[in-house]
PDB file of C-alpha atoms in Angstrom:
ATOM      1  CA  MET A   1     115.637 134.003 121.996  1.00  0.00           C
ATOM      2  CA  ARG A   2     115.714 130.604 123.663  1.00  0.00           C
ATOM      3  CA  ILE A   3     117.498 127.442 122.508  1.00  0.00           C
ATOM      4  CA  GLY A   4     116.701 123.768 123.074  1.00  0.00           C
ATOM      5  CA  LEU A   5     118.526 120.514 122.383  1.00  0.00           C
ATOM      6  CA  GLY A   6     116.932 117.180 121.473  1.00  0.00           C
ATOM      7  CA  TYR A   7     118.208 113.620 121.012  1.00  0.00           C
ATOM      8  CA  ASP A   8     116.477 110.342 120.232  1.00  0.00           C
ATOM      9  CA  VAL A   9     117.461 106.807 119.305  1.00  0.00           C
ATOM     10  CA  HIS A  10     115.526 103.710 118.277  1.00  0.00           C
ATOM     11  CA  LYS A  11     116.512 100.156 117.438  1.00  0.00           C
ATOM     12  CA  LEU A  12     116.209  98.863 113.861  1.00  0.00           C
ATOM     13  CA  VAL A  13     114.037  95.735 113.573  1.00  0.00           C
ATOM     14  CA  GLU A  14     112.337  93.692 110.878  1.00  0.00           C
ATOM     15  CA  ASN A  15     108.619  94.035 110.080  1.00  0.00           C
ATOM     16  CA  ARG A  16     108.440  97.768 110.830  1.00  0.00           C
ATOM     17  CA  LYS A  17     108.265 100.730 108.457  1.00  0.00           C
ATOM     18  CA  LEU A  18     111.171 103.161 108.456  1.00  0.00           C
ATOM     19  CA  ILE A  19     109.712 106.629 108.904  1.00  0.00           C
ATOM     20  CA  LEU A  20     111.921 109.695 109.297  1.00  0.00           C
ATOM     21  CA  GLY A  21     110.694 113.263 109.124  1.00  0.00           C
ATOM     22  CA  GLY A  22     107.258 111.888 108.284  1.00  0.00           C
ATOM     23  CA  VAL A  23     108.654 110.190 105.158  1.00  0.00           C
ATOM     24  CA  GLU A  24     108.397 106.438 104.643  1.00  0.00           C
ATOM     25  CA  ILE A  25     111.810 105.303 103.430  1.00  0.00           C
ATOM     26  CA  PRO A  26     112.118 101.962 101.620  1.00  0.00           C
ATOM     27  CA  TYR A  27     114.411  99.762 103.708  1.00  0.00           C
ATOM     28  CA  GLU A  28     114.546  96.192 104.974  1.00  0.00           C
ATOM     29  CA  LYS A  29     114.084  97.308 108.583  1.00  0.00           C
ATOM     30  CA  GLY A  30     112.208  99.944 110.517  1.00  0.00           C
ATOM     31  CA  LEU A  31     112.485 101.565 113.913  1.00  0.00           C
ATOM     32  CA  LEU A  32     111.030  99.946 117.014  1.00  0.00           C
ATOM     33  CA  GLY A  33     108.924 102.162 119.237  1.00  0.00           C
ATOM     34  CA  HIS A  34     105.542 102.817 120.813  1.00  0.00           C
ATOM     35  CA  SER A  35     104.643 105.351 118.128  1.00  0.00           C
ATOM     36  CA  ASP A  36     105.963 105.264 114.562  1.00  0.00           C
ATOM     37  CA  ALA A  37     109.436 105.712 116.165  1.00  0.00           C
ATOM     38  CA  ASP A  38     110.398 108.672 113.957  1.00  0.00           C
ATOM     39  CA  VAL A  39     113.679 109.567 115.689  1.00  0.00           C
ATOM     40  CA  LEU A  40     114.107 112.757 113.672  1.00  0.00           C
ATOM     41  CA  LEU A  41     110.748 114.211 114.680  1.00  0.00           C
ATOM     42  CA  HIS A  42     111.224 113.023 118.263  1.00  0.00           C
ATOM     43  CA  ALA A  43     114.560 114.862 118.512  1.00  0.00           C
ATOM     44  CA  ILE A  44     113.029 117.975 116.948  1.00  0.00           C
ATOM     45  CA  MET A  45     110.047 117.902 119.319  1.00  0.00           C
ATOM     46  CA  ASP A  46     112.349 117.546 122.332  1.00  0.00           C
ATOM     47  CA  SER A  47     114.498 120.469 121.170  1.00  0.00           C
ATOM     48  CA  LEU A  48     111.412 122.668 120.687  1.00  0.00           C
ATOM     49  CA  LEU A  49     109.881 121.676 124.020  1.00  0.00           C
ATOM     50  CA  GLY A  50     113.239 122.227 125.715  1.00  0.00           C
ATOM     51  CA  ALA A  51     113.616 125.693 124.225  1.00  0.00           C
ATOM     52  CA  CYS A  52     110.258 126.601 125.793  1.00  0.00           C
ATOM     53  CA  ALA A  53     111.012 124.817 129.117  1.00  0.00           C
ATOM     54  CA  LEU A  54     108.027 122.512 128.560  1.00  0.00           C
ATOM     55  CA  GLY A  55     109.646 119.184 129.399  1.00  0.00           C
ATOM     56  CA  ASP A  56     110.002 116.471 126.789  1.00  0.00           C
ATOM     57  CA  ILE A  57     107.881 114.221 124.589  1.00  0.00           C
ATOM     58  CA  GLY A  58     107.743 111.547 127.310  1.00  0.00           C
ATOM     59  CA  LYS A  59     105.953 114.044 129.560  1.00  0.00           C
ATOM     60  CA  HIS A  60     103.378 114.980 126.917  1.00  0.00           C
ATOM     61  CA  PHE A  61     103.045 111.667 125.027  1.00  0.00           C
ATOM     62  CA  PRO A  62     104.020 108.849 127.426  1.00  0.00           C
ATOM     63  CA  ASP A  63     104.642 105.395 125.986  1.00  0.00           C
ATOM     64  CA  THR A  64     102.466 104.015 128.774  1.00  0.00           C
ATOM     65  CA  ASP A  65      99.396 105.662 127.206  1.00  0.00           C
ATOM     66  CA  SER A  66      97.702 103.383 124.655  1.00  0.00           C
ATOM     67  CA  LYS A  67      96.307 106.346 122.685  1.00  0.00           C
ATOM     68  CA  PHE A  68      99.845 106.989 121.400  1.00  0.00           C
ATOM     69  CA  LYS A  69     100.402 103.386 120.263  1.00  0.00           C
ATOM     70  CA  GLY A  70     101.416 103.504 116.586  1.00  0.00           C
ATOM     71  CA  VAL A  71     100.612 107.222 116.321  1.00  0.00           C
ATOM     72  CA  SER A  72     102.192 109.280 113.553  1.00  0.00           C
ATOM     73  CA  SER A  73     104.884 111.560 114.933  1.00  0.00           C
ATOM     74  CA  ILE A  74     103.625 114.229 112.519  1.00  0.00           C
ATOM     75  CA  LYS A  75     100.447 114.324 114.656  1.00  0.00           C
ATOM     76  CA  LEU A  76     102.577 114.680 117.789  1.00  0.00           C
ATOM     77  CA  LEU A  77     104.573 117.478 116.129  1.00  0.00           C
ATOM     78  CA  GLU A  78     101.272 119.318 115.512  1.00  0.00           C
ATOM     79  CA  GLU A  79     100.522 119.054 119.225  1.00  0.00           C
ATOM     80  CA  VAL A  80     103.980 120.399 120.077  1.00  0.00           C
ATOM     81  CA  ARG A  81     103.400 123.328 117.711  1.00  0.00           C
ATOM     82  CA  ASN A  82     100.155 124.065 119.570  1.00  0.00           C
ATOM     83  CA  LEU A  83     101.881 123.874 122.974  1.00  0.00           C
ATOM     84  CA  ILE A  84     104.602 126.247 121.817  1.00  0.00           C
ATOM     85  CA  SER A  85     102.059 128.738 120.509  1.00  0.00           C
ATOM     86  CA  ILE A  86      99.855 128.552 123.613  1.00  0.00           C
ATOM     87  CA  ASN A  87     102.938 129.278 125.724  1.00  0.00           C
ATOM     88  CA  GLY A  88     103.719 132.408 123.718  1.00  0.00           C
ATOM     89  CA  TYR A  89     106.559 131.341 121.421  1.00  0.00           C
ATOM     90  CA  ASN A  90     107.284 131.336 117.701  1.00  0.00           C
ATOM     91  CA  ILE A  91     109.756 128.899 116.175  1.00  0.00           C
ATOM     92  CA  ASN A  92     112.835 130.655 114.819  1.00  0.00           C
ATOM     93  CA  ASN A  93     114.838 127.774 113.369  1.00  0.00           C
ATOM     94  CA  ILE A  94     115.644 124.061 113.558  1.00  0.00           C
ATOM     95  CA  ASP A  95     118.908 122.304 112.751  1.00  0.00           C
ATOM     96  CA  ALA A  96     118.885 118.500 112.934  1.00  0.00           C
ATOM     97  CA  THR A  97     121.160 115.573 112.126  1.00  0.00           C
ATOM     98  CA  ILE A  98     120.191 111.969 111.398  1.00  0.00           C
ATOM     99  CA  ILE A  99     122.892 109.432 112.310  1.00  0.00           C
ATOM    100  CA  ALA A 100     122.525 106.203 110.305  1.00  0.00           C
ATOM    101  CA  GLN A 101     124.878 103.924 108.429  1.00  0.00           C
ATOM    102  CA  LYS A 102     122.078 102.872 106.049  1.00  0.00           C
ATOM    103  CA  PRO A 103     119.966 103.710 104.135  1.00  0.00           C
ATOM    104  CA  LYS A 104     121.134 106.847 102.345  1.00  0.00           C
ATOM    105  CA  MET A 105     119.047 109.806 103.549  1.00  0.00           C
ATOM    106  CA  SER A 106     119.887 112.464 100.948  1.00  0.00           C
ATOM    107  CA  PRO A 107     117.052 111.536  98.518  1.00  0.00           C
ATOM    108  CA  TYR A 108     114.478 112.114 101.293  1.00  0.00           C
ATOM    109  CA  ILE A 109     115.723 115.223 103.096  1.00  0.00           C
ATOM    110  CA  ASP A 110     113.777 117.758 101.007  1.00  0.00           C
ATOM    111  CA  SER A 111     110.521 115.863 101.672  1.00  0.00           C
ATOM    112  CA  MET A 112     111.331 115.711 105.390  1.00  0.00           C
ATOM    113  CA  LYS A 113     111.912 119.473 105.483  1.00  0.00           C
ATOM    114  CA  GLU A 114     108.655 120.073 103.621  1.00  0.00           C
ATOM    115  CA  ASN A 115     106.687 117.871 106.066  1.00  0.00           C
ATOM    116  CA  ILE A 116     108.183 119.637 109.067  1.00  0.00           C
ATOM    117  CA  ALA A 117     107.681 123.138 107.645  1.00  0.00           C
ATOM    118  CA  ASN A 118     104.044 122.400 106.751  1.00  0.00           C
ATOM    119  CA  THR A 119     103.308 120.856 110.144  1.00  0.00           C
ATOM    120  CA  LEU A 120     104.969 123.629 112.135  1.00  0.00           C
ATOM    121  CA  LYS A 121     103.707 126.356 109.787  1.00  0.00           C
ATOM    122  CA  ILE A 122     107.170 127.864 109.394  1.00  0.00           C
ATOM    123  CA  ASN A 123     109.258 128.756 106.377  1.00  0.00           C
ATOM    124  CA  ILE A 124     111.180 125.779 104.970  1.00  0.00           C
ATOM    125  CA  ASP A 125     114.290 127.998 104.895  1.00  0.00           C
ATOM    126  CA  ASN A 126     114.244 127.944 108.710  1.00  0.00           C
ATOM    127  CA  ILE A 127     114.827 124.179 108.749  1.00  0.00           C
ATOM    128  CA  ASN A 128     118.091 122.373 108.118  1.00  0.00           C
ATOM    129  CA  ILE A 129     118.367 118.589 108.092  1.00  0.00           C
ATOM    130  CA  LYS A 130     121.522 116.674 107.404  1.00  0.00           C
ATOM    131  CA  ALA A 131     122.600 113.057 107.691  1.00  0.00           C
ATOM    132  CA  THR A 132     125.848 111.370 108.585  1.00  0.00           C
ATOM    133  CA  THR A 133     127.226 107.919 109.256  1.00  0.00           C
ATOM    134  CA  GLU A 134     129.527 106.915 112.079  1.00  0.00           C
ATOM    135  CA  GLU A 135     131.937 105.260 109.655  1.00  0.00           C
ATOM    136  CA  GLY A 136     130.890 101.768 110.738  1.00  0.00           C
ATOM    137  CA  LEU A 137     131.410 102.494 114.444  1.00  0.00           C
ATOM    138  CA  GLY A 138     128.961 102.016 117.309  1.00  0.00           C
ATOM    139  CA  PHE A 139     125.367 100.827 117.193  1.00  0.00           C
ATOM    140  CA  THR A 140     124.460 103.076 114.258  1.00  0.00           C
ATOM    141  CA  GLY A 141     127.562 102.000 112.387  1.00  0.00           C
ATOM    142  CA  ASP A 142     126.603  98.359 112.952  1.00  0.00           C
ATOM    143  CA  CYS A 143     123.104  99.124 111.569  1.00  0.00           C
ATOM    144  CA  LEU A 144     121.496  98.256 114.905  1.00  0.00           C
ATOM    145  CA  GLY A 145     119.690 101.576 115.243  1.00  0.00           C
ATOM    146  CA  ILE A 146     119.293 105.148 114.086  1.00  0.00           C
ATOM    147  CA  SER A 147     119.664 108.283 116.171  1.00  0.00           C
ATOM    148  CA  ALA A 148     118.955 111.956 115.625  1.00  0.00           C
ATOM    149  CA  GLN A 149     119.986 115.225 117.225  1.00  0.00           C
ATOM    150  CA  SER A 150     118.301 118.600 116.979  1.00  0.00           C
ATOM    151  CA  ILE A 151     118.855 122.129 118.156  1.00  0.00           C
ATOM    152  CA  SER A 152     116.064 124.688 117.872  1.00  0.00           C
ATOM    153  CA  SER A 153     115.530 128.287 118.723  1.00  0.00           C
ATOM    154  CA  VAL A 154     112.291 130.014 119.599  1.00  0.00           C
ATOM    155  CA  ILE A 155     111.375 133.659 120.089  1.00  0.00           C
ATOM    156  CA  LYS A 156     108.832 135.052 122.548  1.00  0.00           C
ATOM    157  CA  LYS A 157     105.807 136.469 120.729  1.00  0.00           C
ATOM    158  CA  LYS A 158     105.515 140.217 120.840  1.00  0.00           C
ATOM    159  CA  THR A 159     102.664 141.450 122.980  1.00  0.00           C
ATOM    160  CA  LEU A 160     100.863 144.707 122.328  1.00  0.00           C
TER     161      LEU A 160
END
């Protein structure tokens, strides 16, 4: 078994959709980024890539490449799933945390887990997503941005 850690952060701005875990969340601001800026999926992808020693999302989907401008992070997660499989690994589990003062995440977590499980083709019971605030402290506490952390484990495929 191998383990990887992922972290991502994006700034909250007006006139952008807030998308986390592939779910559009109604809110007055969204996350700024080259893609859809889904910090949760970005952290998860980095943890999966790290567990397989395959670099990070910047290596595979650079923000200098126009083909990734505005792209759905669900599409990028599909590509990560393919990379993991090609390199001989199966995903064991994912545990992730969203850090945001607002909006409340709990109504959307089940949909996020479902999106991730469907995209990665793993059992939803192998995914845990939680959310926390920083009690009004720091940039997330001041509602300036949202961050996410993820830890994942993968298992080498059995060969016959």
